[in-house]
Amino acid sequence: MLRVFVTTCVISCLVSCQPEEEPPSRVDPDPEAAVARGEALYVEFCSMCHGVDGEGYTADYANQLNNAHFLRSATDAFLFDSTEKGRPGTPMAAWGAQWGGVLSQQEMHDIVDYIRSWQKDASLNLDDAPIAGSGAAARDLYATNCAYCHGAEGEGVTALSLNNPWFLEQASDAFIRYAIAEGRPGTTMPAFQDRLSDEELNDLTALIRGWQTEPPAQPPPFEADLSDHLINPGGSAAEFTLREDRFIPADEIHAAIQAGEKLVLLDARTAGDYIISHIEGATSAPFYRIDEAIDVMPDDVWIITYCGCPHAISGRALDELRAAGFEKSGILDEGFYVWEDRGYPILRGRERFP
């Protein structure tokens, strides 16, 4: 089941109220300098999914960050927290350095300032008080209007995982209700304010809120030993035929591993995503560290990169490998989450093997 951070269907690009604690203050108060820095960081870490100009849908249904309805309803706190902590279990990584990513708090503030620079309309001031409703009463309503995109239990299909713990930690009832009612013009997310009664909107909000669980703990610091990378080091070298000169099906990779064939799998996601779950035998080599991996990779064994996007981040890593002369290199075509959904071996934590 495809997992995504943001949506194109019901409750696309949902936004939140202020969290209990505000993000740390900016170090540099110069807004023009912050926007300039943020633009460079956005291009490096965000554009592959959200588009160079925030137009969205470049990879895995990532939302339109430049959408007017999104910008006027999203708070700086929501944007900062989403960048820092991501959406575990989806392609949206936690980019904060303290959460297994690579960005400092100043850099995340700069990205928020750059995204905010697209806003033309005044921000909304919605009530963040809890909304009373009956989640049980909304089950059929949700199944009819929401489940096709968001999944039967909010797990996400082609839209936001509504049951994601960090999303629900950051999104207030009022913001959830507003997104359902108003929709996102210019996307496939419709407005339901003229289709549903106030009571039904409240009930849907309550149903979604009922999925809230405790968010995952902050991961421990981790940096992989890139020199430890071979799978089946005593086996014969695997051989693959690329699709479109880039892609290798998950089934073929799994079959090669099961047959004892030698290859390298590089997890191009952040270290935090790797700790949450990764393919058994893979080495953590975030795309922003790929130059370090290149220094120790063999040139006579297939090197396969993967991410959850399923091609955006792994594609960047592949391009760097190709530029360095690694001809036997490709991308796990369907991405990590399809591998997981097919029941192929994954691990949680730092270790490559059980």
XYZ file of C-alpha atoms in Angstrom:
354
model
C 0.000 0.000 0.000
C 1.525 3.301 -1.031
C 2.223 5.557 1.900
C 2.518 9.273 1.437
C 2.974 12.413 3.405
C 0.499 14.705 1.751
C -2.648 14.321 -0.210
C -4.528 14.809 -3.407
C -7.855 13.612 -2.009
C -9.948 14.165 1.090
C -8.062 16.208 3.663
C -5.181 16.959 1.340
C -2.351 18.967 2.800
C -3.894 19.115 6.254
C -2.521 21.701 8.604
C -2.199 22.144 12.314
C -2.542 24.380 15.288
C 0.376 25.597 17.330
C 2.059 22.745 19.216
C 2.514 22.865 22.954
C 6.042 24.190 22.478
C 7.031 26.618 19.757
C 9.998 25.731 17.532
C 13.229 27.464 18.573
C 13.587 31.064 17.457
C 15.484 31.976 14.334
C 19.146 32.801 14.742
C 19.256 35.256 11.850
C 16.430 37.830 11.852
C 17.212 39.016 8.300
C 14.164 37.759 6.345
C 15.655 38.269 2.883
C 18.777 36.334 3.791
C 16.660 33.588 5.360
C 14.524 33.235 2.227
C 17.625 33.044 0.027
C 19.169 30.358 2.196
C 15.857 28.548 2.393
C 15.499 28.462 -1.374
C 18.829 26.683 -1.777
C 17.958 24.193 0.958
C 14.484 23.632 -0.468
C 15.903 22.816 -3.896
C 18.327 20.338 -2.317
C 15.974 18.523 0.053
C 12.355 19.238 -0.916
C 12.023 19.952 -4.616
C 12.407 16.323 -5.734
C 8.955 15.585 -4.308
C 7.207 18.951 -3.925
C 8.484 20.513 -7.162
C 11.009 23.269 -7.759
C 8.383 25.966 -7.312
C 6.244 24.134 -4.766
C 3.820 22.977 -7.455
C 3.678 19.511 -5.921
C 3.094 15.993 -7.243
C 6.632 15.545 -8.530
C 6.820 12.321 -6.513
C 4.299 10.302 -4.521
C 1.489 12.831 -4.409
C 3.510 15.385 -2.462
C 1.250 18.364 -2.011
C 1.295 21.794 -3.577
C 3.229 23.800 -1.032
C 2.467 26.934 -3.029
C -1.281 26.256 -2.881
C -3.003 29.359 -1.542
C -5.420 27.432 0.674
C -2.585 25.433 2.163
C -0.391 28.446 2.871
C -3.043 30.555 4.540
C -4.061 27.715 6.839
C -0.668 26.183 7.674
C 1.218 27.693 10.607
C 4.964 28.143 10.721
C 4.987 25.660 13.602
C 3.298 23.040 11.443
C 5.742 23.556 8.577
C 8.724 23.450 10.925
C 7.566 20.357 12.808
C 6.691 18.531 9.591
C 10.143 19.260 8.197
C 11.902 18.282 11.396
C 10.002 15.108 12.329
C 8.560 14.072 8.971
C 5.904 11.396 8.728
C 7.429 8.077 9.896
C 6.374 5.167 7.729
C 5.880 7.362 4.668
C 8.218 8.852 2.029
C 8.276 12.118 4.021
C 11.560 11.941 5.939
C 12.399 13.606 9.220
C 14.989 16.122 8.048
C 15.945 17.475 11.466
C 19.446 16.464 12.554
C 18.164 15.414 15.973
C 15.639 13.114 14.281
C 18.060 11.282 12.004
C 18.173 13.884 9.242
C 20.756 16.447 8.239
C 19.216 19.912 8.745
C 19.905 22.275 11.630
C 17.089 24.175 13.278
C 18.239 27.368 11.583
C 18.142 25.654 8.200
C 14.614 24.356 8.824
C 13.485 27.857 9.778
C 14.988 29.122 6.533
C 13.037 26.532 4.531
C 9.838 27.590 6.312
C 10.556 31.226 5.454
C 11.069 30.316 1.810
C 7.811 28.363 1.634
C 6.037 31.207 3.406
C 7.364 33.657 0.792
C 4.910 32.121 -1.722
C 1.924 33.173 0.359
C -0.246 35.977 -1.060
C -3.354 35.802 1.176
C -3.627 36.609 4.860
C -3.244 33.670 7.227
C -6.337 32.239 8.878
C -6.900 32.295 12.626
C -8.949 29.192 13.304
C -10.175 28.131 16.728
C -8.018 25.296 18.044
C -10.515 24.020 20.617
C -11.456 20.318 20.418
C -14.491 19.558 18.269
C -17.213 17.294 19.640
C -18.449 14.591 17.291
C -19.174 10.895 16.960
C -16.463 8.937 15.189
C -18.679 5.844 15.138
C -21.396 7.773 13.315
C -18.904 8.747 10.601
C -17.718 5.261 9.666
C -20.011 4.863 6.652
C -19.498 8.487 5.667
C -15.737 8.021 5.715
C -15.942 4.760 3.769
C -17.971 6.465 1.041
C -16.068 9.731 0.746
C -12.554 9.213 2.070
C -11.374 5.601 2.140
C -10.646 5.325 -1.574
C -7.731 7.753 -1.212
C -6.951 7.629 2.514
C -7.461 3.923 3.187
C -10.089 2.091 5.189
C -8.355 2.837 8.495
C -6.594 6.046 7.499
C -3.420 4.247 6.445
C -3.171 6.151 3.156
C -3.411 4.909 -0.424
C -2.887 7.802 -2.823
C -3.312 10.391 -0.100
C -2.234 11.311 3.399
C -1.956 8.631 6.081
C -4.546 10.129 8.384
C -3.579 7.765 11.178
C 0.059 8.899 11.128
C 0.973 9.738 14.738
C 3.006 12.851 13.963
C 0.311 14.233 11.694
C -2.311 13.811 14.399
C 0.039 15.223 17.031
C 0.437 18.412 15.007
C -3.020 18.854 13.455
C -5.840 20.294 15.571
C -9.496 19.380 15.168
C -10.273 22.798 13.756
C -7.647 22.515 11.031
C -8.758 19.012 10.082
C -12.363 20.171 9.847
C -11.407 23.218 7.825
C -9.505 21.089 5.289
C -12.469 18.751 4.855
C -14.904 21.622 4.455
C -12.831 23.843 2.159
C -10.826 21.321 0.177
C -7.837 22.391 -1.912
C -8.852 24.197 -5.127
C -6.655 23.248 -8.041
C -6.194 19.681 -6.812
C -8.398 16.600 -6.722
C -9.249 17.351 -3.098
C -12.878 18.604 -3.202
C -14.627 20.871 -0.730
C -17.286 19.102 1.336
C -18.903 22.088 3.010
C -21.832 22.013 0.572
C -22.119 18.220 0.608
C -22.014 17.472 4.330
C -23.808 18.954 7.314
C -21.968 20.595 10.192
C -22.667 17.506 12.276
C -21.192 15.219 9.627
C -18.071 17.370 9.348
C -17.676 17.180 13.126
C -18.158 13.416 13.104
C -15.520 12.907 10.418
C -13.125 15.034 12.414
C -13.790 12.932 15.514
C -13.238 9.702 13.577
C -9.835 10.871 12.380
C -8.882 12.119 15.833
C -9.710 8.697 17.221
C -6.748 7.201 15.352
C -4.231 9.243 17.319
C -1.447 7.312 19.046
C 1.806 8.269 20.729
C 4.413 9.501 18.192
C 7.676 7.535 17.950
C 10.594 8.482 20.133
C 13.540 10.461 18.868
C 16.014 8.013 17.279
C 19.556 7.629 18.639
C 22.440 9.129 16.639
C 23.525 6.833 13.833
C 26.057 6.899 11.020
C 26.618 3.667 9.143
C 29.927 2.035 8.394
C 29.863 2.454 4.630
C 32.688 -0.043 4.145
C 30.360 -2.817 5.363
C 28.044 -3.110 2.374
C 28.054 -6.486 0.603
C 25.083 -8.867 0.654
C 26.083 -12.522 0.151
C 29.810 -11.670 -0.058
C 30.723 -15.296 -0.785
C 28.254 -15.691 -3.635
C 28.558 -15.183 -7.351
C 27.828 -11.666 -8.585
C 24.184 -10.953 -9.393
C 23.258 -9.868 -12.910
C 20.344 -7.626 -13.879
C 18.802 -6.090 -16.984
C 17.718 -2.516 -16.395
C 14.363 -1.086 -17.327
C 14.784 2.293 -19.027
C 18.485 2.077 -18.153
C 17.694 2.752 -14.462
C 15.231 0.426 -12.779
C 15.345 -3.128 -11.394
C 12.129 -4.823 -10.179
C 11.876 -5.664 -6.500
C 11.043 -9.282 -7.314
C 14.293 -9.738 -9.233
C 16.385 -8.214 -6.455
C 14.706 -10.373 -3.844
C 15.198 -13.475 -5.970
C 18.907 -12.712 -6.416
C 19.390 -12.295 -2.669
C 17.507 -15.498 -1.938
C 19.693 -17.304 -4.479
C 22.814 -16.221 -2.578
C 24.019 -13.812 -5.230
C 26.326 -10.946 -4.318
C 25.137 -7.328 -4.579
C 24.962 -4.023 -2.718
C 21.788 -2.285 -1.537
C 22.142 1.362 -0.542
C 19.330 2.991 1.447
C 19.364 6.560 0.115
C 16.902 7.831 2.741
C 17.882 9.580 5.956
C 19.500 7.632 8.781
C 16.320 8.160 10.796
C 14.231 6.393 8.157
C 16.780 3.574 8.044
C 16.483 3.036 11.803
C 12.675 2.935 11.596
C 12.855 0.160 8.996
C 15.081 -0.896 6.123
C 15.659 -3.781 3.755
C 17.605 -6.606 5.353
C 21.240 -6.348 4.275
C 21.022 -2.750 3.066
C 23.576 -0.139 4.081
C 22.481 3.323 5.162
C 23.917 5.763 2.599
C 21.759 8.919 2.544
C 21.841 10.642 -0.834
C 23.618 13.604 0.766
C 26.436 11.221 1.876
C 26.669 9.304 -1.370
C 30.074 10.788 -2.177
C 31.434 9.058 0.935
C 29.892 5.760 -0.169
C 31.408 6.101 -3.619
C 34.885 6.017 -2.107
C 34.397 2.479 -0.759
C 32.007 0.849 -3.254
C 33.155 -2.017 -5.537
C 32.902 -1.457 -9.277
C 32.413 -5.116 -10.208
C 29.200 -5.759 -8.220
C 25.718 -4.364 -8.822
C 24.929 -1.397 -6.578
C 21.202 -0.752 -6.160
C 19.829 2.332 -4.460
C 16.362 2.657 -2.986
C 14.103 5.145 -1.232
C 10.390 5.449 -0.501
C 9.501 8.039 -3.136
C 10.066 5.569 -4.958
C 12.626 7.098 -7.367
C 13.306 10.719 -6.418
C 15.957 10.380 -3.723
C 17.354 7.074 -4.959
C 17.557 8.634 -8.408
C 19.829 11.368 -7.117
C 22.076 8.758 -5.529
C 22.135 6.756 -8.759
C 23.105 9.817 -10.789
C 26.076 10.378 -8.489
C 27.132 6.748 -8.802
C 26.883 6.897 -12.583
C 28.860 10.142 -12.679
C 31.585 8.393 -10.666
C 31.771 5.602 -13.250
C 29.727 2.834 -11.605
C 28.126 1.190 -14.614
C 26.575 -1.671 -12.660
C 24.119 0.510 -10.789
C 20.361 0.901 -10.691
C 17.282 1.748 -8.633
C 14.893 -0.596 -6.834
C 11.982 0.185 -9.111
C 8.969 0.083 -6.810
C 10.682 1.537 -3.741
C 10.960 0.469 -0.122
C 7.270 0.395 0.791
C 6.327 -1.991 -2.003
C 9.178 -4.241 -0.861
C 7.722 -4.150 2.653
C 4.152 -4.735 1.468
C 5.243 -7.823 -0.438
C 6.527 -9.333 2.770
C 10.184 -9.297 1.773
C 12.670 -9.152 4.678
C 13.034 -5.852 6.518
C 14.681 -4.921 9.805
C 14.254 -2.184 12.384
C 17.194 -0.513 14.069
C 20.809 -0.104 13.062
C 21.830 -3.640 12.158
C 22.041 -4.842 8.577
C 21.240 -8.456 9.451
C 19.324 -10.166 12.275
